[in-house]
């Protein structure tokens, strides 16, 4: 199982513990203790890992090696931003390789080191639920011939709310949504919540966005943003707790462990 530390992949972990799906290995690709949201790391280490061990499931925490994603983003000599920052004028996410470099390849390296190959591909379960079925891809991908994807939650017609019920029914706390603390796929409503409930995380993201744009100014490039409002993060949110109804409430998770793939 590709484990992301969020609701869907934790529901998949519970199903495996209950013997409803036949997986005994879960892989959590940690992009860096300074990069993953602190609440996700706490849940993985304090809840998911003990629960997995209790039920005979090996939950491995994997790392890329070298720089963490945050360290890579803040390199003074970097000329690009490796996460999907929002670009003017459309607000669409820019190019990124954070998922490929820090999750897909890391998990792929582990799979191949443990015997997966094009002739004998590993079966990898992704935590994509029924309400986001459009994210599911065909089982075979020529870019990753050493693995075959399966979608246990879709097969069982479980949506996100059903996944929450599976987790609660097992006596576990429902995890927070998982993502890096600076992920531009996070909605503005979530940024607003963080501004008031997790100010350390929020203002650190504000500083990171400023770092991006100071560096881009020196390179003669346009500014980039962490929201599609295309203004700095501290202006895209409000110092008041309540924010007017927003229209950008898309999915803001990394639940499958593979970040929107």
mmCIF file of C-alpha atoms in Angstrom:
data_model
loop_
_atom_site.group_PDB
_atom_site.id
_atom_site.type_symbol
_atom_site.label_atom_id
_atom_site.label_comp_id
_atom_site.label_asym_id
_atom_site.label_seq_id
_atom_site.Cartn_x
_atom_site.Cartn_y
_atom_site.Cartn_z
ATOM 1 C CA UNK A 1 0.000 0.000 0.000
ATOM 2 C CA UNK A 2 1.120 3.525 -0.761
ATOM 3 C CA UNK A 3 0.428 5.274 2.531
ATOM 4 C CA UNK A 4 0.047 9.054 2.679
ATOM 5 C CA UNK A 5 -1.056 9.516 6.284
ATOM 6 C CA UNK A 6 -4.495 10.897 5.423
ATOM 7 C CA UNK A 7 -8.071 9.656 5.561
ATOM 8 C CA UNK A 8 -8.210 7.457 2.466
ATOM 9 C CA UNK A 9 -4.907 5.669 2.901
ATOM 10 C CA UNK A 10 -5.583 5.164 6.619
ATOM 11 C CA UNK A 11 -8.925 3.570 5.745
ATOM 12 C CA UNK A 12 -7.001 1.263 3.436
ATOM 13 C CA UNK A 13 -4.641 0.426 6.307
ATOM 14 C CA UNK A 14 -7.631 -0.481 8.490
ATOM 15 C CA UNK A 15 -9.101 -2.690 5.763
ATOM 16 C CA UNK A 16 -5.778 -4.501 5.519
ATOM 17 C CA UNK A 17 -5.616 -4.932 9.306
ATOM 18 C CA UNK A 18 -9.117 -6.406 9.221
ATOM 19 C CA UNK A 19 -8.163 -8.827 6.469
ATOM 20 C CA UNK A 20 -10.544 -7.272 3.956
ATOM 21 C CA UNK A 21 -7.689 -6.550 1.537
ATOM 22 C CA UNK A 22 -4.574 -8.683 1.251
ATOM 23 C CA UNK A 23 -1.732 -6.240 1.864
ATOM 24 C CA UNK A 24 0.905 -6.628 4.560
ATOM 25 C CA UNK A 25 3.304 -3.834 3.576
ATOM 26 C CA UNK A 26 2.638 -0.086 3.594
ATOM 27 C CA UNK A 27 5.085 2.514 2.288
ATOM 28 C CA UNK A 28 5.131 6.103 3.536
ATOM 29 C CA UNK A 29 7.405 8.350 1.454
ATOM 30 C CA UNK A 30 8.461 11.140 3.802
ATOM 31 C CA UNK A 31 9.569 14.183 1.792
ATOM 32 C CA UNK A 32 11.283 15.550 4.898
ATOM 33 C CA UNK A 33 10.475 16.176 8.552
ATOM 34 C CA UNK A 34 10.811 19.871 7.732
ATOM 35 C CA UNK A 35 8.421 19.507 4.770
ATOM 36 C CA UNK A 36 5.565 17.200 5.736
ATOM 37 C CA UNK A 37 2.817 18.824 7.761
ATOM 38 C CA UNK A 38 3.666 18.255 11.450
ATOM 39 C CA UNK A 39 0.198 16.844 12.154
ATOM 40 C CA UNK A 40 0.660 14.231 9.433
ATOM 41 C CA UNK A 41 3.993 13.110 10.862
ATOM 42 C CA UNK A 42 2.505 12.845 14.341
ATOM 43 C CA UNK A 43 -0.372 10.733 13.079
ATOM 44 C CA UNK A 44 1.871 8.418 11.054
ATOM 45 C CA UNK A 45 4.308 7.834 13.910
ATOM 46 C CA UNK A 46 2.005 7.894 16.927
ATOM 47 C CA UNK A 47 -1.128 6.249 15.506
ATOM 48 C CA UNK A 48 -0.606 4.507 12.166
ATOM 49 C CA UNK A 49 2.716 2.801 12.854
ATOM 50 C CA UNK A 50 1.698 1.267 16.207
ATOM 51 C CA UNK A 51 -1.645 0.174 14.729
ATOM 52 C CA UNK A 52 0.063 -1.401 11.721
ATOM 53 C CA UNK A 53 2.584 -3.234 13.905
ATOM 54 C CA UNK A 54 -0.189 -4.521 16.162
ATOM 55 C CA UNK A 55 -1.892 -6.064 13.133
ATOM 56 C CA UNK A 56 1.166 -7.564 11.461
ATOM 57 C CA UNK A 57 1.571 -4.889 8.782
ATOM 58 C CA UNK A 58 5.018 -3.502 8.044
ATOM 59 C CA UNK A 59 4.680 0.270 7.626
ATOM 60 C CA UNK A 60 7.992 1.554 6.284
ATOM 61 C CA UNK A 61 8.953 5.229 6.349
ATOM 62 C CA UNK A 62 11.023 5.933 3.245
ATOM 63 C CA UNK A 63 13.204 8.916 2.371
ATOM 64 C CA UNK A 64 14.775 10.100 -0.849
ATOM 65 C CA UNK A 65 18.199 10.851 0.578
ATOM 66 C CA UNK A 66 20.074 14.095 0.095
ATOM 67 C CA UNK A 67 18.121 17.324 0.484
ATOM 68 C CA UNK A 68 14.588 17.347 1.824
ATOM 69 C CA UNK A 69 11.951 18.992 -0.362
ATOM 70 C CA UNK A 70 12.032 22.142 1.789
ATOM 71 C CA UNK A 71 15.818 22.301 1.577
ATOM 72 C CA UNK A 72 15.578 21.935 -2.190
ATOM 73 C CA UNK A 73 13.005 24.735 -2.416
ATOM 74 C CA UNK A 74 15.157 27.124 -0.384
ATOM 75 C CA UNK A 75 18.465 26.539 -2.148
ATOM 76 C CA UNK A 76 19.979 29.937 -2.976
ATOM 77 C CA UNK A 77 21.176 28.722 -6.393
ATOM 78 C CA UNK A 78 17.826 27.211 -7.421
ATOM 79 C CA UNK A 79 16.370 28.674 -10.625
ATOM 80 C CA UNK A 80 13.016 26.877 -10.507
ATOM 81 C CA UNK A 81 10.261 26.018 -8.028
ATOM 82 C CA UNK A 82 9.668 22.276 -7.772
ATOM 83 C CA UNK A 83 6.131 22.467 -6.364
ATOM 84 C CA UNK A 84 2.948 23.434 -8.296
ATOM 85 C CA UNK A 85 2.907 27.137 -7.411
ATOM 86 C CA UNK A 86 0.136 29.209 -8.989
ATOM 87 C CA UNK A 87 1.069 31.166 -12.084
ATOM 88 C CA UNK A 88 -0.347 34.436 -13.407
ATOM 89 C CA UNK A 89 -2.609 35.206 -15.154
ATOM 90 C CA UNK A 90 -4.668 31.980 -14.977
ATOM 91 C CA UNK A 91 -3.846 30.779 -11.469
ATOM 92 C CA UNK A 92 -3.101 27.340 -12.870
ATOM 93 C CA UNK A 93 -0.390 25.294 -11.152
ATOM 94 C CA UNK A 94 3.040 25.428 -12.723
ATOM 95 C CA UNK A 95 5.302 22.521 -13.543
ATOM 96 C CA UNK A 96 6.487 20.427 -10.645
ATOM 97 C CA UNK A 97 8.463 17.311 -9.938
ATOM 98 C CA UNK A 98 7.971 17.031 -6.179
ATOM 99 C CA UNK A 99 5.660 14.021 -6.468
ATOM 100 C CA UNK A 100 7.840 12.183 -8.951
ATOM 101 C CA UNK A 101 11.145 12.885 -7.214
ATOM 102 C CA UNK A 102 10.111 12.562 -3.579
ATOM 103 C CA UNK A 103 7.356 9.952 -3.681
ATOM 104 C CA UNK A 104 6.973 7.903 -6.880
ATOM 105 C CA UNK A 105 10.689 7.287 -7.423
ATOM 106 C CA UNK A 106 11.338 6.701 -3.733
ATOM 107 C CA UNK A 107 8.632 4.049 -3.540
ATOM 108 C CA UNK A 108 9.704 2.654 -6.893
ATOM 109 C CA UNK A 109 13.287 2.288 -5.680
ATOM 110 C CA UNK A 110 12.090 0.349 -2.634
ATOM 111 C CA UNK A 111 9.877 -1.908 -4.757
ATOM 112 C CA UNK A 112 12.664 -2.727 -7.191
ATOM 113 C CA UNK A 113 15.092 -3.363 -4.331
ATOM 114 C CA UNK A 114 12.590 -5.911 -3.020
ATOM 115 C CA UNK A 115 12.147 -7.814 -6.260
ATOM 116 C CA UNK A 116 9.661 -5.843 -8.357
ATOM 117 C CA UNK A 117 10.411 -5.772 -12.093
ATOM 118 C CA UNK A 118 8.681 -5.458 -15.448
ATOM 119 C CA UNK A 119 8.436 -9.261 -15.563
ATOM 120 C CA UNK A 120 7.200 -9.502 -11.980
ATOM 121 C CA UNK A 121 5.519 -6.201 -11.109
ATOM 122 C CA UNK A 122 4.484 -5.331 -7.582
ATOM 123 C CA UNK A 123 0.799 -4.764 -6.912
ATOM 124 C CA UNK A 124 0.496 -1.295 -5.354
ATOM 125 C CA UNK A 125 -2.740 -0.188 -3.698
ATOM 126 C CA UNK A 126 -3.499 3.534 -3.910
ATOM 127 C CA UNK A 127 -5.912 5.230 -1.525
ATOM 128 C CA UNK A 128 -8.166 6.939 -4.048
ATOM 129 C CA UNK A 129 -11.814 6.917 -2.986
ATOM 130 C CA UNK A 130 -14.977 6.700 -5.063
ATOM 131 C CA UNK A 131 -15.647 10.448 -4.965
ATOM 132 C CA UNK A 132 -12.322 11.121 -6.698
ATOM 133 C CA UNK A 133 -12.372 8.175 -9.105
ATOM 134 C CA UNK A 134 -11.199 10.463 -11.924
ATOM 135 C CA UNK A 135 -7.712 10.403 -10.356
ATOM 136 C CA UNK A 136 -7.398 6.664 -10.899
ATOM 137 C CA UNK A 137 -5.241 5.579 -13.818
ATOM 138 C CA UNK A 138 -5.085 2.341 -15.719
ATOM 139 C CA UNK A 139 -3.244 -0.436 -13.883
ATOM 140 C CA UNK A 140 -0.293 -0.424 -16.265
ATOM 141 C CA UNK A 141 1.869 2.649 -16.850
ATOM 142 C CA UNK A 142 4.874 2.391 -19.212
ATOM 143 C CA UNK A 143 6.764 4.827 -16.974
ATOM 144 C CA UNK A 144 6.548 2.419 -14.022
ATOM 145 C CA UNK A 145 6.552 -1.104 -15.484
ATOM 146 C CA UNK A 146 7.663 -2.552 -12.144
ATOM 147 C CA UNK A 147 4.264 -1.901 -10.542
ATOM 148 C CA UNK A 148 0.584 -2.478 -11.180
ATOM 149 C CA UNK A 149 -1.904 -0.116 -9.555
ATOM 150 C CA UNK A 150 -5.077 -1.231 -7.795
ATOM 151 C CA UNK A 151 -7.751 0.877 -6.080
ATOM 152 C CA UNK A 152 -9.327 -1.003 -3.163
ATOM 153 C CA UNK A 153 -11.493 1.916 -2.027
ATOM 154 C CA UNK A 154 -13.055 2.381 -5.455
ATOM 155 C CA UNK A 155 -13.577 -1.372 -5.775
ATOM 156 C CA UNK A 156 -15.491 -1.269 -2.489
ATOM 157 C CA UNK A 157 -17.333 1.932 -3.490
ATOM 158 C CA UNK A 158 -16.065 3.826 -0.451
ATOM 159 C CA UNK A 159 -16.086 7.614 -0.582
ATOM 160 C CA UNK A 160 -14.212 9.906 1.796
ATOM 161 C CA UNK A 161 -16.990 9.942 4.390
ATOM 162 C CA UNK A 162 -17.204 6.134 4.319
ATOM 163 C CA UNK A 163 -13.428 6.047 4.841
ATOM 164 C CA UNK A 164 -13.818 8.228 7.931
ATOM 165 C CA UNK A 165 -16.402 5.767 9.248
ATOM 166 C CA UNK A 166 -14.068 2.815 8.609
ATOM 167 C CA UNK A 167 -11.338 4.523 10.646
ATOM 168 C CA UNK A 168 -13.616 5.552 13.505
ATOM 169 C CA UNK A 169 -15.150 2.095 13.552
ATOM 170 C CA UNK A 170 -11.701 0.647 14.195
ATOM 171 C CA UNK A 171 -11.324 2.901 17.230
ATOM 172 C CA UNK A 172 -8.731 5.165 15.639
ATOM 173 C CA UNK A 173 -8.790 8.961 15.518
ATOM 174 C CA UNK A 174 -9.551 10.257 12.046
ATOM 175 C CA UNK A 175 -6.355 11.787 10.641
ATOM 176 C CA UNK A 176 -6.079 15.353 9.371
ATOM 177 C CA UNK A 177 -5.814 15.941 5.644
ATOM 178 C CA UNK A 178 -2.291 15.172 4.563
ATOM 179 C CA UNK A 179 -0.035 17.404 2.501
ATOM 180 C CA UNK A 180 3.211 19.289 2.752
ATOM 181 C CA UNK A 181 2.673 22.409 4.853
ATOM 182 C CA UNK A 182 3.499 24.583 1.830
ATOM 183 C CA UNK A 183 1.514 22.692 -0.815
ATOM 184 C CA UNK A 184 -0.199 25.056 -3.321
ATOM 185 C CA UNK A 185 -3.036 22.548 -3.744
ATOM 186 C CA UNK A 186 -4.274 23.488 -0.268
ATOM 187 C CA UNK A 187 -7.467 25.543 -0.492
ATOM 188 C CA UNK A 188 -7.720 29.117 0.686
ATOM 189 C CA UNK A 189 -10.213 28.039 3.321
ATOM 190 C CA UNK A 190 -7.559 25.713 4.732
ATOM 191 C CA UNK A 191 -4.950 28.471 4.615
ATOM 192 C CA UNK A 192 -7.421 30.654 6.514
ATOM 193 C CA UNK A 193 -7.842 27.951 9.144
ATOM 194 C CA UNK A 194 -4.084 27.585 9.480
ATOM 195 C CA UNK A 195 -3.616 31.328 9.854
ATOM 196 C CA UNK A 196 -5.744 31.236 13.003
ATOM 197 C CA UNK A 197 -5.184 27.711 14.313
ATOM 198 C CA UNK A 198 -1.630 26.936 13.136
ATOM 199 C CA UNK A 199 0.068 30.341 12.892
ATOM 200 C CA UNK A 200 3.594 28.889 12.996
ATOM 201 C CA UNK A 201 2.866 26.796 9.895
ATOM 202 C CA UNK A 202 1.012 29.618 8.159
ATOM 203 C CA UNK A 203 3.627 32.340 8.601
ATOM 204 C CA UNK A 204 6.393 29.974 7.649
ATOM 205 C CA UNK A 205 4.533 29.408 4.354
ATOM 206 C CA UNK A 206 4.228 33.185 3.914
ATOM 207 C CA UNK A 207 7.998 33.481 4.319
ATOM 208 C CA UNK A 208 8.604 30.670 1.823
ATOM 209 C CA UNK A 209 6.409 32.359 -0.789
ATOM 210 C CA UNK A 210 8.363 35.586 -0.257
ATOM 211 C CA UNK A 211 11.609 33.655 -0.686
ATOM 212 C CA UNK A 212 10.403 32.282 -4.022
ATOM 213 C CA UNK A 213 9.530 35.733 -5.311
ATOM 214 C CA UNK A 214 12.676 37.464 -4.088
ATOM 215 C CA UNK A 215 14.702 34.871 -5.964
ATOM 216 C CA UNK A 216 12.490 35.138 -9.067
ATOM 217 C CA UNK A 217 12.812 38.931 -9.047
ATOM 218 C CA UNK A 218 16.584 38.591 -9.263
ATOM 219 C CA UNK A 219 16.124 36.256 -12.236
ATOM 220 C CA UNK A 220 13.702 38.626 -13.950
ATOM 221 C CA UNK A 221 10.758 36.224 -13.575
ATOM 222 C CA UNK A 222 7.146 36.864 -12.628
ATOM 223 C CA UNK A 223 5.896 36.266 -9.106
ATOM 224 C CA UNK A 224 4.316 32.952 -8.110
ATOM 225 C CA UNK A 225 1.805 32.256 -5.369
ATOM 226 C CA UNK A 226 0.575 29.542 -3.012
ATOM 227 C CA UNK A 227 -3.090 30.254 -3.855
ATOM 228 C CA UNK A 228 -4.951 30.902 -7.100
ATOM 229 C CA UNK A 229 -5.984 34.344 -5.828
ATOM 230 C CA UNK A 230 -2.605 35.494 -7.225
ATOM 231 C CA UNK A 231 -1.755 37.752 -4.313
ATOM 232 C CA UNK A 232 0.637 37.048 -1.430
ATOM 233 C CA UNK A 233 -0.645 34.455 1.008
ATOM 234 C CA UNK A 234 -1.095 36.916 3.874
ATOM 235 C CA UNK A 235 -3.351 39.001 1.585
ATOM 236 C CA UNK A 236 -5.213 35.974 0.205
ATOM 237 C CA UNK A 237 -6.384 35.255 3.745
ATOM 238 C CA UNK A 238 -7.882 37.490 6.404
ATOM 239 C CA UNK A 239 -6.725 38.535 9.869
ATOM 240 C CA UNK A 240 -10.352 37.944 10.870
ATOM 241 C CA UNK A 241 -11.306 34.366 11.630
ATOM 242 C CA UNK A 242 -14.260 34.301 9.230
ATOM 243 C CA UNK A 243 -13.533 34.470 5.502
ATOM 244 C CA UNK A 244 -16.192 35.087 2.824
ATOM 245 C CA UNK A 245 -17.420 31.996 0.975
ATOM 246 C CA UNK A 246 -14.745 30.867 -1.461
ATOM 247 C CA UNK A 247 -15.122 29.205 -4.819
ATOM 248 C CA UNK A 248 -11.849 27.297 -4.951
ATOM 249 C CA UNK A 249 -12.685 24.445 -2.622
ATOM 250 C CA UNK A 250 -11.090 21.647 -4.579
ATOM 251 C CA UNK A 251 -9.338 18.611 -3.182
ATOM 252 C CA UNK A 252 -6.398 19.531 -0.978
ATOM 253 C CA UNK A 253 -4.876 16.260 0.033
ATOM 254 C CA UNK A 254 -2.062 13.875 -0.643
ATOM 255 C CA UNK A 255 -4.119 10.952 0.657
ATOM 256 C CA UNK A 256 -3.081 8.258 -1.799
ATOM 257 C CA UNK A 257 0.559 8.781 -0.897
ATOM 258 C CA UNK A 258 1.290 9.819 -4.456
ATOM 259 C CA UNK A 259 -0.043 13.422 -4.508
ATOM 260 C CA UNK A 260 -2.647 13.709 -7.252
ATOM 261 C CA UNK A 261 -1.239 11.080 -9.606
#
